[in-house]
PDB file of C-alpha atoms in Angstrom:
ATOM      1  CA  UNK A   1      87.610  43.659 -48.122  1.00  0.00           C
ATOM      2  CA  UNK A   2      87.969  43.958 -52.068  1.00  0.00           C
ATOM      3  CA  UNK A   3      91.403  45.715 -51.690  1.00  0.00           C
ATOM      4  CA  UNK A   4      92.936  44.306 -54.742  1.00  0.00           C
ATOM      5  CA  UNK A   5      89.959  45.871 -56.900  1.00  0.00           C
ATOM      6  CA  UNK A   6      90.919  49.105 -56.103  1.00  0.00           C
ATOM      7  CA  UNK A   7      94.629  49.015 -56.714  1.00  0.00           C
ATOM      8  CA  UNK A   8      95.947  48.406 -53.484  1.00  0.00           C
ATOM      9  CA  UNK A   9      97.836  45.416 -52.239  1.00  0.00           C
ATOM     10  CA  UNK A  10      98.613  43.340 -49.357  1.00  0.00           C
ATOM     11  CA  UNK A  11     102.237  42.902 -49.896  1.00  0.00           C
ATOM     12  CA  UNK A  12     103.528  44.570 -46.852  1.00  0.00           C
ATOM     13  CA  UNK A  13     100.588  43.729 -44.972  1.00  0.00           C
ATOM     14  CA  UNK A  14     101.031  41.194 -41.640  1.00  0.00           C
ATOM     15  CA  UNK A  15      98.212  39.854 -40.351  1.00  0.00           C
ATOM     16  CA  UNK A  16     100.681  38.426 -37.189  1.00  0.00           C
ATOM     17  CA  UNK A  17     101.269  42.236 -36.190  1.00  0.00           C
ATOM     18  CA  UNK A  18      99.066  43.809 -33.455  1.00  0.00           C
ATOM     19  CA  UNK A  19      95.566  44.585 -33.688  1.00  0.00           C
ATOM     20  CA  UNK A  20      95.925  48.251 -33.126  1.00  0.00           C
ATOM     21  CA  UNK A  21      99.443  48.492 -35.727  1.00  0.00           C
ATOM     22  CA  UNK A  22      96.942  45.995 -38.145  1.00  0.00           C
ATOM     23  CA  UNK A  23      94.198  49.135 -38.049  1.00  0.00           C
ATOM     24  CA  UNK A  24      96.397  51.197 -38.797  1.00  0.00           C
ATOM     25  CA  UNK A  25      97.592  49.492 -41.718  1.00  0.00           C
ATOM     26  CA  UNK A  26      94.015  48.300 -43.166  1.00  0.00           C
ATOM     27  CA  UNK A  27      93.410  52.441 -42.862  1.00  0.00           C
ATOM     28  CA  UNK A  28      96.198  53.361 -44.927  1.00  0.00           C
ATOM     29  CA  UNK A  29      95.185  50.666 -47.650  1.00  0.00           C
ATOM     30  CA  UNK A  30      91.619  51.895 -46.902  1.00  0.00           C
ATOM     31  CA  UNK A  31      93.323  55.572 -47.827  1.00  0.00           C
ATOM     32  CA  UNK A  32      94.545  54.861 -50.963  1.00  0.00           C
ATOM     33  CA  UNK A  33      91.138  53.015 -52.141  1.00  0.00           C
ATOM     34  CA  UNK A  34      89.722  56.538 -52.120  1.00  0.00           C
TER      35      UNK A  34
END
């Protein structure tokens, strides 16, 4: 996932967290790609 090409980062993003908290996250990065 290009993430960084659309200004968003994965500073505050950890991939140890749950799978279900991790969606969550990857939708809100997804969110502010659009």
């Amino acid at each position: 996932m290009p993430l960084r090409r659309c200004g968003c980062t994965l500073e505050e993003f950890n991939f140890e967290v749950p799978i279900k908290v991790a969606f969550e996250r990857i939708s809100v990065l997804k969110s502010c790609c659009v």
